[in-house]
Tab-separated table of C-alpha atoms and ligand atoms in Angstrom:
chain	number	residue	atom	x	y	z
A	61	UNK	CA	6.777	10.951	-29.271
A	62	UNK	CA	7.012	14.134	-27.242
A	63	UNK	CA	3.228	15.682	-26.940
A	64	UNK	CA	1.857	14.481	-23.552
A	65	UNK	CA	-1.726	14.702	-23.724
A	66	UNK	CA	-2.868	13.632	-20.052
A	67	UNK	CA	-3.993	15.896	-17.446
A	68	UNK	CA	-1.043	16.976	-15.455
A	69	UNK	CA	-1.790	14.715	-12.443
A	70	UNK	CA	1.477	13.231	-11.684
A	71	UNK	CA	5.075	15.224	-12.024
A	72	UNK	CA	6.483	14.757	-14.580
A	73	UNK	CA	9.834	12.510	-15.603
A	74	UNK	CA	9.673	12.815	-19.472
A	75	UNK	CA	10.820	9.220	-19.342
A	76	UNK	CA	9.179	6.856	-21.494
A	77	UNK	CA	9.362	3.586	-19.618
A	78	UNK	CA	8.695	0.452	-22.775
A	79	UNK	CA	10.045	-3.113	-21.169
A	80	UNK	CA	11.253	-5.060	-18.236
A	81	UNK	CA	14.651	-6.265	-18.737
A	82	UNK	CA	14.889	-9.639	-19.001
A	83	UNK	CA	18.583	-10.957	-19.196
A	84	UNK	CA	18.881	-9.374	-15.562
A	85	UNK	CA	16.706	-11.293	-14.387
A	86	UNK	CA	17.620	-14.488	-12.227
A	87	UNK	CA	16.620	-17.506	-14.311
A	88	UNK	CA	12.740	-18.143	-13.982
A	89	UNK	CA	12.232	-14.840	-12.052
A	90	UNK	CA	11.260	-11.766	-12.771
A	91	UNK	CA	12.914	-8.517	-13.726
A	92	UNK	CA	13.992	-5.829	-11.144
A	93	UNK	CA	15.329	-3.493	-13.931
A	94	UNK	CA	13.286	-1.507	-16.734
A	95	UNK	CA	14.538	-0.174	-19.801
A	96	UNK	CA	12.980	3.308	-21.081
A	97	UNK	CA	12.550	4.254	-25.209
A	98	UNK	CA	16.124	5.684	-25.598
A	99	UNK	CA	17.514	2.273	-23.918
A	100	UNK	CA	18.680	2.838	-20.696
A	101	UNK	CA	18.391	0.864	-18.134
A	102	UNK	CA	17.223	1.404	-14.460
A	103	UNK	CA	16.774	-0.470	-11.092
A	104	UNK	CA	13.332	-0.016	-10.631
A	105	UNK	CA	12.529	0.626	-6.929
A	106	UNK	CA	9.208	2.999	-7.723
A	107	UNK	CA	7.816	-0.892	-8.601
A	108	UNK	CA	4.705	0.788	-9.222
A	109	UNK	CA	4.915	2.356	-6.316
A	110	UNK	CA	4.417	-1.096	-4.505
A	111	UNK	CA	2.664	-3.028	-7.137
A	112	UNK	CA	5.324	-5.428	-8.846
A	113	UNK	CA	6.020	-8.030	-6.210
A	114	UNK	CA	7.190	-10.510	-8.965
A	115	UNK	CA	9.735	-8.119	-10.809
A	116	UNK	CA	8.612	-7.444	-14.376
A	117	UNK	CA	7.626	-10.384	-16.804
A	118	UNK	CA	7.672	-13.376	-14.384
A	119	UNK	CA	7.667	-16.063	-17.179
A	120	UNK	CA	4.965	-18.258	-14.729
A	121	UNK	CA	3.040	-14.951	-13.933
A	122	UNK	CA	2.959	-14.048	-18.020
A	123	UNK	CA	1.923	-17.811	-19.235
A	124	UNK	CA	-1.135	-17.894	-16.805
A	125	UNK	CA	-1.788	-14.235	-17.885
A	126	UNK	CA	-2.107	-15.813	-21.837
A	127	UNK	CA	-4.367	-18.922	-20.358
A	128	UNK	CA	-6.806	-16.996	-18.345
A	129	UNK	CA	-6.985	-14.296	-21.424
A	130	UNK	CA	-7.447	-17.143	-24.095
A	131	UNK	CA	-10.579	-18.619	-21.622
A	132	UNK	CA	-12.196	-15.700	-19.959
A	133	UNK	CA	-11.762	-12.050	-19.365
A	134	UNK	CA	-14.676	-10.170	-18.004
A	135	UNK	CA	-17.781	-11.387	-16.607
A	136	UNK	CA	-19.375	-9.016	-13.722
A	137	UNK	CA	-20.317	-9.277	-9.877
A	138	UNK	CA	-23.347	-11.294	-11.488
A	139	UNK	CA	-21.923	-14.304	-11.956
A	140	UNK	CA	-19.163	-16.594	-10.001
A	141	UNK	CA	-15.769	-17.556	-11.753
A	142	UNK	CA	-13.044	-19.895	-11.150
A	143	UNK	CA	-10.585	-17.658	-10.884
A	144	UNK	CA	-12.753	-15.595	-8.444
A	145	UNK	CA	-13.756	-17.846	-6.164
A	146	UNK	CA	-10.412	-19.124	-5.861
A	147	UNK	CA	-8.557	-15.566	-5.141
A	148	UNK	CA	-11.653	-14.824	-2.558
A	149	UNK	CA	-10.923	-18.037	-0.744
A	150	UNK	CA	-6.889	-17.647	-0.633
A	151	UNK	CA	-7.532	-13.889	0.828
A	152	UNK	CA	-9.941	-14.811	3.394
A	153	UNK	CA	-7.657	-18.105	4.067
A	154	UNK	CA	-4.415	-15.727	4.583
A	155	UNK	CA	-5.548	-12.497	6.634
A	156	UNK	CA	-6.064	-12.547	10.297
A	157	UNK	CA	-9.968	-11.596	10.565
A	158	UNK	CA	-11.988	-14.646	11.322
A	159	UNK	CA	-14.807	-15.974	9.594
A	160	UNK	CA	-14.286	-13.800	6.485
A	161	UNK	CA	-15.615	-11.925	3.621
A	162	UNK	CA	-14.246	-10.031	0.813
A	163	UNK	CA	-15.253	-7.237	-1.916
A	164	UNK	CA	-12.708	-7.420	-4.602
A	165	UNK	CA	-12.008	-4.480	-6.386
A	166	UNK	CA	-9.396	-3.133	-8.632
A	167	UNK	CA	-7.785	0.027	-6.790
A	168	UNK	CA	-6.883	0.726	-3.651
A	169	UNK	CA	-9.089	3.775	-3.421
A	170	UNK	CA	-12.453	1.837	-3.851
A	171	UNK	CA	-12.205	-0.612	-1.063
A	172	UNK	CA	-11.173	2.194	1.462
A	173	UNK	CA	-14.372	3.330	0.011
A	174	UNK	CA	-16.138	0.299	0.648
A	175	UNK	CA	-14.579	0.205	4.419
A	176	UNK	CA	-15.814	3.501	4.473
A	177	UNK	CA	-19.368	2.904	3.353
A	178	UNK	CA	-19.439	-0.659	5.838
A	179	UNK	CA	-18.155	1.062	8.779
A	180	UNK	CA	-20.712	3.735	8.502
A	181	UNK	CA	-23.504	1.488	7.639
A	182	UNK	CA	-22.650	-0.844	10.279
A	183	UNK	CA	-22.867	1.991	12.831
A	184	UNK	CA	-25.864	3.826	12.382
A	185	UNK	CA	-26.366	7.246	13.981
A	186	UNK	CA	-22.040	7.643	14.414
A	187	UNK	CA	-20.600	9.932	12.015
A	188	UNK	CA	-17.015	10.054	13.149
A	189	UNK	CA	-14.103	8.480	11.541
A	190	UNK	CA	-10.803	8.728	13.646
A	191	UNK	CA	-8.025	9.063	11.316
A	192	UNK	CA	-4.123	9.618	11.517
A	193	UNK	CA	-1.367	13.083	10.716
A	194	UNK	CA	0.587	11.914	7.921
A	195	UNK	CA	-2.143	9.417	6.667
A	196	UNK	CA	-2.674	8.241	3.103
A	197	UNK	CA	-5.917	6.149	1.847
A	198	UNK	CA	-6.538	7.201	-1.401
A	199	UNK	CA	-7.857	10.372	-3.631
A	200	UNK	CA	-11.770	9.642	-4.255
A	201	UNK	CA	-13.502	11.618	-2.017
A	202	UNK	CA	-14.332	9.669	0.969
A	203	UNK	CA	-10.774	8.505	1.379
A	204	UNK	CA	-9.677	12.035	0.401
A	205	UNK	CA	-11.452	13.014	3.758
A	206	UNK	CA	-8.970	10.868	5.431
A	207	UNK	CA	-6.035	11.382	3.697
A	208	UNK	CA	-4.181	13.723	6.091
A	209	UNK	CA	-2.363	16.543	3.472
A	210	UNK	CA	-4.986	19.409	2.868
A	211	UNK	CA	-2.997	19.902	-0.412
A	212	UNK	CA	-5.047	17.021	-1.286
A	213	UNK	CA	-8.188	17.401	0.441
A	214	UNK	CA	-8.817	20.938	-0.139
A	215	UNK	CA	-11.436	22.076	-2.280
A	216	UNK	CA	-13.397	19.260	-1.765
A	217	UNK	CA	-13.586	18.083	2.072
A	218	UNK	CA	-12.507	19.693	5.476
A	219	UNK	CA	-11.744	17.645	8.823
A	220	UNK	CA	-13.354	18.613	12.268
A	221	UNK	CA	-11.941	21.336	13.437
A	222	UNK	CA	-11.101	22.964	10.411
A	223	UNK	CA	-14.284	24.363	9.300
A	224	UNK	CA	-17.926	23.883	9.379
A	225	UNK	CA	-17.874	22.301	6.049
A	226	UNK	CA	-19.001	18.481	5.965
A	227	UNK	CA	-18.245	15.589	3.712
A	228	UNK	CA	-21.362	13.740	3.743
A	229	UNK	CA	-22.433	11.937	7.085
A	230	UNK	CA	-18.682	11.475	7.626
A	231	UNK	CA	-16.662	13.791	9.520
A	232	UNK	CA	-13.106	13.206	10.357
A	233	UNK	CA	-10.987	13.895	13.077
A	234	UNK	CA	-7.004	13.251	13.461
A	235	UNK	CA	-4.677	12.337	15.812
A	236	UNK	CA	-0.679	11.768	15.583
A	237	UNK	CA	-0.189	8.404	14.753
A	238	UNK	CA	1.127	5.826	17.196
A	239	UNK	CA	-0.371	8.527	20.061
A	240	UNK	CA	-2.454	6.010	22.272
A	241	UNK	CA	-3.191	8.963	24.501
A	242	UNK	CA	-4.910	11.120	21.656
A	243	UNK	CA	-6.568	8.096	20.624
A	244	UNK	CA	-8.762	8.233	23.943
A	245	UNK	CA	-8.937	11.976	24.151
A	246	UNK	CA	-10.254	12.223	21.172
A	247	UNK	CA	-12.981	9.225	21.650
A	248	UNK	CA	-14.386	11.008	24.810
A	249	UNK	CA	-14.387	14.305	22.587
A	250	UNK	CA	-16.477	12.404	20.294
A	251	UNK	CA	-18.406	9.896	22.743
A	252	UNK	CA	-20.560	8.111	21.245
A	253	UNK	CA	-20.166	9.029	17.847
A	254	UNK	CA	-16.863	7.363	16.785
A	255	UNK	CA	-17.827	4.832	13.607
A	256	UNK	CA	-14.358	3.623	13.143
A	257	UNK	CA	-10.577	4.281	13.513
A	258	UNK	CA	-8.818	3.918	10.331
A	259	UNK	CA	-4.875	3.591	9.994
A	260	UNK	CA	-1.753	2.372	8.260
A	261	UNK	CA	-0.425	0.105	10.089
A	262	UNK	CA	2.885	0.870	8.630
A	263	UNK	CA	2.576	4.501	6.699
A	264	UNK	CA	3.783	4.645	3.252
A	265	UNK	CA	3.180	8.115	1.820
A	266	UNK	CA	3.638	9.971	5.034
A	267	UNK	CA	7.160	8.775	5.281
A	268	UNK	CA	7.402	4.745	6.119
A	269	UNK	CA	6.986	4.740	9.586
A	270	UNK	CA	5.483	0.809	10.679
A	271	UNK	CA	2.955	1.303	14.285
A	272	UNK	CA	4.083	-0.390	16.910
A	273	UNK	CA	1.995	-3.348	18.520
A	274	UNK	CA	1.489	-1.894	21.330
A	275	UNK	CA	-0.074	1.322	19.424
A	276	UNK	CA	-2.405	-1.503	17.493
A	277	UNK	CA	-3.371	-3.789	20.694
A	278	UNK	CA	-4.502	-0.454	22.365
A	279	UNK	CA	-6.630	0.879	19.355
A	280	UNK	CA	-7.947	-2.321	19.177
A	281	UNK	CA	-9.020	-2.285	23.133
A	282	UNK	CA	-10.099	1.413	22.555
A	283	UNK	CA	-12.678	0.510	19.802
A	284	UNK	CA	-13.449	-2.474	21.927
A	285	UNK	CA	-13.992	-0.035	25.100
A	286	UNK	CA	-16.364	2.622	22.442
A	287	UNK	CA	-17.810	0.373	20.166
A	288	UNK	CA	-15.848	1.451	17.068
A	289	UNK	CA	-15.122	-0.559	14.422
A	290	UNK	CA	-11.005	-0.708	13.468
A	291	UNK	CA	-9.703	-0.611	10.061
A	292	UNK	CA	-6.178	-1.275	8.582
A	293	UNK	CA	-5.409	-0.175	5.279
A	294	UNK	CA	-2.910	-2.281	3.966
A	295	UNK	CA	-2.904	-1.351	0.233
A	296	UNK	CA	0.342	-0.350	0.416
A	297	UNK	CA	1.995	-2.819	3.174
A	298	UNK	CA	0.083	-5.765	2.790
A	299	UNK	CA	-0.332	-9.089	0.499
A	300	UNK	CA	3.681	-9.938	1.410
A	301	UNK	CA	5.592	-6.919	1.501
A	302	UNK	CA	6.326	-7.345	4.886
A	303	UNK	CA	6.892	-11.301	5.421
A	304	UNK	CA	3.503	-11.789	6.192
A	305	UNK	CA	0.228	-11.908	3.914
A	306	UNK	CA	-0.842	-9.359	6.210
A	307	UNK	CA	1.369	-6.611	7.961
A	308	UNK	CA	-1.017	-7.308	10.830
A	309	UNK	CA	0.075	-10.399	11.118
A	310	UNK	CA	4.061	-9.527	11.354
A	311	UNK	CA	2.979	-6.818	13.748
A	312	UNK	CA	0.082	-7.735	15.986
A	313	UNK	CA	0.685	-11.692	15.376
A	314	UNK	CA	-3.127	-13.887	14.163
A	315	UNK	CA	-4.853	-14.016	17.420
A	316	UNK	CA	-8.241	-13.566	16.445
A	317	UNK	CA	-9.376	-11.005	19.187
A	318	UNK	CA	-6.718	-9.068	18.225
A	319	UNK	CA	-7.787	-8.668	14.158
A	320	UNK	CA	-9.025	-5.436	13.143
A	321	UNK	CA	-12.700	-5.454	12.073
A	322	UNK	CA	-12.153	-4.401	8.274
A	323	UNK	CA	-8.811	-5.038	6.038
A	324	UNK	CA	-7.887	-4.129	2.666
A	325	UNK	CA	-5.249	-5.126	-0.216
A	326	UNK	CA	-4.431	-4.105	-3.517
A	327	UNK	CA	-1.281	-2.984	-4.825
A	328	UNK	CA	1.238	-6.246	-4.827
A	329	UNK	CA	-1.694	-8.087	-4.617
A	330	UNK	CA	-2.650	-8.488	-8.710
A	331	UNK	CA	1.496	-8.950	-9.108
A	332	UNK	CA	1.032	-5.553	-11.225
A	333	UNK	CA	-2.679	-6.023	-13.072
A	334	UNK	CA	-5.233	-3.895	-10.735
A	335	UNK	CA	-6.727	-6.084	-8.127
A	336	UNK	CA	-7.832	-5.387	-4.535
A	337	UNK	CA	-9.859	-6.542	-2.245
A	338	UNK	CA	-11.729	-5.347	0.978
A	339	UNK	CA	-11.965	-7.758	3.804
A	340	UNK	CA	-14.072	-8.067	7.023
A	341	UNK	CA	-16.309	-10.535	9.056
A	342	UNK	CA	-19.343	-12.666	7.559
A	343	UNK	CA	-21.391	-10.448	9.948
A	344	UNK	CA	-20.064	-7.076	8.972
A	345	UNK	CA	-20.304	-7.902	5.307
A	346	UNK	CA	-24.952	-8.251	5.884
A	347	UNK	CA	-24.417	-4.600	6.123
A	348	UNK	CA	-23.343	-4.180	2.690
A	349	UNK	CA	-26.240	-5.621	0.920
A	350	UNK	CA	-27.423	-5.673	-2.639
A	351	UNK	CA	-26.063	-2.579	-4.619
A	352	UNK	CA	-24.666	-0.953	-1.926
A	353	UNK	CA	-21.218	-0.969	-3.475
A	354	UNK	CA	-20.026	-2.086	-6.558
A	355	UNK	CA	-17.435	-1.877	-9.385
A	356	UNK	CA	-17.990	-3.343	-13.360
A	357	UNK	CA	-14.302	-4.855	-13.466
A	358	UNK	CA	-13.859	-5.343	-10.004
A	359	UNK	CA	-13.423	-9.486	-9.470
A	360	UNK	CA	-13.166	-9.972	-13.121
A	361	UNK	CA	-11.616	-13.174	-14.110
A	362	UNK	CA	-8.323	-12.016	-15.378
A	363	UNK	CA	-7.672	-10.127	-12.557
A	364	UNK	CA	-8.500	-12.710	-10.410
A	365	UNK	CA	-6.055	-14.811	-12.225
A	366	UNK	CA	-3.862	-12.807	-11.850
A	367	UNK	CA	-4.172	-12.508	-7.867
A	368	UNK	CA	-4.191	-16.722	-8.014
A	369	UNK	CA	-1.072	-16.908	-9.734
A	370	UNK	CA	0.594	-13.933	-8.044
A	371	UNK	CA	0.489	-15.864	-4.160
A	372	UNK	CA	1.103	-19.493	-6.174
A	373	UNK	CA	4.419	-18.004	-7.237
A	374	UNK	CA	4.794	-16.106	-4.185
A	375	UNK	CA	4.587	-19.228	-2.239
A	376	UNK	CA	6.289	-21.330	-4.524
A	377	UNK	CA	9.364	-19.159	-4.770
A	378	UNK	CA	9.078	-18.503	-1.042
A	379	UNK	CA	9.002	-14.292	-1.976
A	380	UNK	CA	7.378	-13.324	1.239
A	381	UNK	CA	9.803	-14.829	3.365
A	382	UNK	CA	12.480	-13.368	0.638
A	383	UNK	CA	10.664	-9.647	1.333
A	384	UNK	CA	10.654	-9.515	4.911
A	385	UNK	CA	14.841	-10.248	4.531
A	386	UNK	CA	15.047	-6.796	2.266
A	387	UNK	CA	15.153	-4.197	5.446
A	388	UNK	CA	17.586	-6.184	7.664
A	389	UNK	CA	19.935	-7.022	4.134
A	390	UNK	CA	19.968	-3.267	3.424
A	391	UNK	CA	20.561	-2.304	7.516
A	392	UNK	CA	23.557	-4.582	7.572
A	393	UNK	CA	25.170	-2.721	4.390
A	394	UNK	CA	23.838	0.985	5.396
A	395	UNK	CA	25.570	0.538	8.236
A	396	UNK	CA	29.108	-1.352	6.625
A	397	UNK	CA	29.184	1.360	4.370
A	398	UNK	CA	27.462	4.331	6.054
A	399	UNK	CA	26.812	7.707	4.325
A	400	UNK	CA	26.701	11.175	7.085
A	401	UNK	CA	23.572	12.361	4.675
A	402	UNK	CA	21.593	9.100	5.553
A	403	UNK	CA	19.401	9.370	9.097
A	404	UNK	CA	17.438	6.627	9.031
A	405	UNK	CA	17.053	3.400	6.733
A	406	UNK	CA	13.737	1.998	8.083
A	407	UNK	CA	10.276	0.386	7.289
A	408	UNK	CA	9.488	-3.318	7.440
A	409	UNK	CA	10.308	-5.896	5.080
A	410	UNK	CA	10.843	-4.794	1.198
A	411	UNK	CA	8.773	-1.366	2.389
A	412	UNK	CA	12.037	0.567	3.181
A	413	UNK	CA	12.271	4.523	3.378
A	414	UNK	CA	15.974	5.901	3.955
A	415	UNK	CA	15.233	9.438	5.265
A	416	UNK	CA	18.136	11.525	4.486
A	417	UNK	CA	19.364	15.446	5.752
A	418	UNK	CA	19.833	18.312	4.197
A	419	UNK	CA	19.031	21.814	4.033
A	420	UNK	CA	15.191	22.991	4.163
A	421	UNK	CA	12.428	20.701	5.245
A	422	UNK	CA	12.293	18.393	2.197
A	423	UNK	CA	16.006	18.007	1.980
A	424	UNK	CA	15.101	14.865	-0.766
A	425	UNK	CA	12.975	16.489	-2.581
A	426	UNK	CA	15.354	15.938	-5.398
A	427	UNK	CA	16.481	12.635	-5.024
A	428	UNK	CA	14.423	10.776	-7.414
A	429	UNK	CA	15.268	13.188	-10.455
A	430	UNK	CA	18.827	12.804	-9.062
A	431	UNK	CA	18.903	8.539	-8.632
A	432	UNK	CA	16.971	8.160	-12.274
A	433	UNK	CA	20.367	10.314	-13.378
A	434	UNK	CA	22.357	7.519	-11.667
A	435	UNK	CA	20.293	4.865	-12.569
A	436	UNK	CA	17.544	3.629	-10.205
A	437	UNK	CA	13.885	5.066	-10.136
A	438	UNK	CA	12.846	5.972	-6.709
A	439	UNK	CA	9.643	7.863	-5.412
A	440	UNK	CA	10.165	10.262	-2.386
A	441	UNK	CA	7.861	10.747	0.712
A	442	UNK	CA	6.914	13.396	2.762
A	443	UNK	CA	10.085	15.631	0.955
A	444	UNK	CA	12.616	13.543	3.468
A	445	UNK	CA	12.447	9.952	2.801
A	446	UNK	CA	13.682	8.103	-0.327
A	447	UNK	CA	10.618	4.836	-1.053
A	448	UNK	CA	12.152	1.833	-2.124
A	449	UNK	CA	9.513	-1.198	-3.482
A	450	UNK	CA	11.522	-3.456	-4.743
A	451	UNK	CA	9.824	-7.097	-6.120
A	452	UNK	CA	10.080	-9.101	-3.137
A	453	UNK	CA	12.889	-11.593	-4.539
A	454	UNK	CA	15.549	-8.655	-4.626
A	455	UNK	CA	18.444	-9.728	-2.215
A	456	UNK	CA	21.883	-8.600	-1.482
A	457	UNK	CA	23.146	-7.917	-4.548
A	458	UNK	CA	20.494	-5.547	-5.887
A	459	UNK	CA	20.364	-3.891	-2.441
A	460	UNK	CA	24.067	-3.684	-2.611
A	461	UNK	CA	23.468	-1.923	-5.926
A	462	UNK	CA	20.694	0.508	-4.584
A	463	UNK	CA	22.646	1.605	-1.601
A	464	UNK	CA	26.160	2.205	-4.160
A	465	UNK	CA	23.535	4.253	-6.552
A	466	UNK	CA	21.984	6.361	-3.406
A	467	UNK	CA	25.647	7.159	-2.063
A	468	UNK	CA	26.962	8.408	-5.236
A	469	UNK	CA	23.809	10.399	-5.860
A	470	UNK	CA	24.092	11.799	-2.331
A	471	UNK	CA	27.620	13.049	-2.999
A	472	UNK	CA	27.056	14.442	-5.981
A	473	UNK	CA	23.923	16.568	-4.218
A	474	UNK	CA	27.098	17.417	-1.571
A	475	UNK	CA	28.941	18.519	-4.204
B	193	LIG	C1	-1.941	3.181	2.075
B	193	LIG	C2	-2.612	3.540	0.794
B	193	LIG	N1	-3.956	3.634	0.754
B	193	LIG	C3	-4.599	3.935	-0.382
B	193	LIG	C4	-3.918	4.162	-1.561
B	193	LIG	C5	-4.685	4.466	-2.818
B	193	LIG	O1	-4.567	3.397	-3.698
B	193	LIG	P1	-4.940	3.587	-5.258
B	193	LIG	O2	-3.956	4.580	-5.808
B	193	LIG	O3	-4.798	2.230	-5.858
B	193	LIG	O4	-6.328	4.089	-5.309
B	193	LIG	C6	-2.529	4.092	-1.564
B	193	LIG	C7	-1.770	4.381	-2.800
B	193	LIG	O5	-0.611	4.724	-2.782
B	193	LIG	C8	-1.847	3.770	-0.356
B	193	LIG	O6	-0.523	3.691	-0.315
């Protein structure tokens, strides 16, 4: 099978990836490694990009995939299920915002739109949206317009500043993240009109880099201080990656002045079926009434099942507490076994970026064509950091693996 028939979206790897590998998995667990069409085998730490917190074909995850399938699939918004109302509860129950409500969803792009949409309803008359450099929320439009790279923004929507062209009521303007300073400046710029501030609270795209508290306590004070509303998008480091059900929570703690106003999940959350979920309080959610936003699979009762079953193995195999372990684990043998090409191993949890040097300004640009050669499938950010998303059960011996794979591949670049 060699004709590729898709739009040309993504780069390309002409890999065909067919099964998780079971006999390398622990007993019980799931898979960290994939096999591709021609039979070899890889450590996967792409994870889809962040989604596979269970490692492939979790026998638990895959029999309550076949029981929820067998009873019920679809149904829409219309109606209640089980398996909904049980996922919405366990959300609400597990992030820091009190008195909760959630939107669920399927991708991570929709409920940034429906933050979007809430934030801007909920502020009438503001049309600003304070977002970060380096930012990622998604590639519909709305959270195109906060998506810092203009490679992706442009044709479609400009920020303040850069031209006179609008998207919608929203207008955008961006500061460097973690700059508390540029935070305010930019609020008096915009007095008055500020509808939100929206950030990562640990970046994944624009290179892993996690916010410090003190960055979060002050936007929180500043939207306080301005009326703004704050909103984390934690699509890529939330449900577990981190230690925590929330990154918030690792990074801010649960007190409940502290929450932002709107959260959302997806990624890990589904344990690799499309699930998300948009989160904020019971008296932010009146503003999104009937048919203000919607989406025909989003809550269905598979997916919901599989969000249920996803945190019942999570807890039950303790893999939160397992992912926030990852960083420090792969710290301790980065710096046994160190490598003079390696700058930084960082992030939070299992979301670990090891930026390494090298000539030009995207001196790993090739690293994931070169790793897949040695064996492990890795995406790259921002040119200079190498993503790892492991499933959250991977311990030493798989890090060990990853950091022998990344040092031989890093020689042979040297070479
Ligand atoms: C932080 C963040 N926000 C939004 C998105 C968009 O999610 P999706 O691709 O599911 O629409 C991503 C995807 O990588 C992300 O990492």
């Amino acid at each position: 099978m060699t004709t590729d028939l898709r739009w040309p979206t993504y780069p390309l790897r002409k890999t065909i990836l067919t099964e998780g590998v079971a006999d390398k998995a622990e007993p019980g667990q799931g898979s960290a490694y994939v096999r591709d069409a021609e039979g070899t085998v890889y450590l996967d730490a792409v994870g889809g990009i962040g989604c596979n917190p269970l490692g492939h074909g979790h026998p638990k995850f895959v029999a309550a995939m076949h029981k929820q399938l067998s009873r019920l699939a679809v149904a829409t918004g219309s109606f209640w299920t089980e398996p909904q109302l049980e996922l919405a509860r366990q959300i609400v129950e597990r992030q820091p915002i009190p008195d909760a409500r959630v939107f669920l969803g399927n991708t991570g792009t929709e409920v940034n739109e429906a933050a979007i949409k809430q934030v801007l309803r909920a502020r009438p008359g503001r049309d600003v949206i304070i977002a970060m450099e380096r930012a990622f929320h998604g590639r519909t439009l709305g959270s195109i317009a906060l998506t810092a790279n203009p490679k992706y923004r442009a044709p479609y929507v400009t920020c303040l500043g850069e031209s006179d062209k609008r998207f919608a009521t929203m207008n955008v303007a961006r500061i460097p993240y973690g700059d508390l300073d540029a935070a305010a400046a930019m609020m008096d710029k915009y007095k008055g009109r500020v509808a939100g501030v929206w950030l990562e609270p640990i970046q994944g795209e624009g290179g892993i880099f996690p916010a410090t508290r003190e960055f979060l306590v002050g936007l929180r004070t500043l939207c306080n201080e301005h009326g703004a509303l704050l909103g984390a998008d934690e699509i890529q480091c939330g449900a577990g990656r981190v230690g925590t059900f929330a990154a918030w929570s690792m990074l801010v703690g649960d007190e409940p002045e502290l929450a932002p106003d709107v959260i959302w999940f997806a990624k890990a959350l589904g344990g690799g079926l499309p699930v998300s979920a948009c989160v904020s309080s019971a008296e932010l959610a009146e503003h999104m009434g009937r048919g203000s936003h919607g989406s025909t699979f989003g809550g269905n009762p598979f997916a919901c099942a599989a969000g249920v079953e996803t945190l019942r193995i999570m807890d039950e195999d303790n893999l939160m507490q397992r992912a926030g372990a990852q960083l420090p684990t792969l710290q301790k043998i980065a710096a046994e076994d160190p490598h003079p090409r390696v700058k930084d191993v960082r992030g939070l949890g299992s979301m670990i970026g090891v930026e390494v040097t090298g000539e030009g300004d995207a001196p790993a640009a090739n690293m994931a064509a070169l790793l897949q050669k040695h064996g492990m499938l890795v995406t790259v950010c921002a040119g200079t950091t190498v993503r790892m998303l492991f499933p959250y059960g991977a311990g030493d011996s798989i890090l060990r693996e990853a950091w022998r794979i990344l040092r031989a591949a890093l020689d042979e670049d040297a070479s």
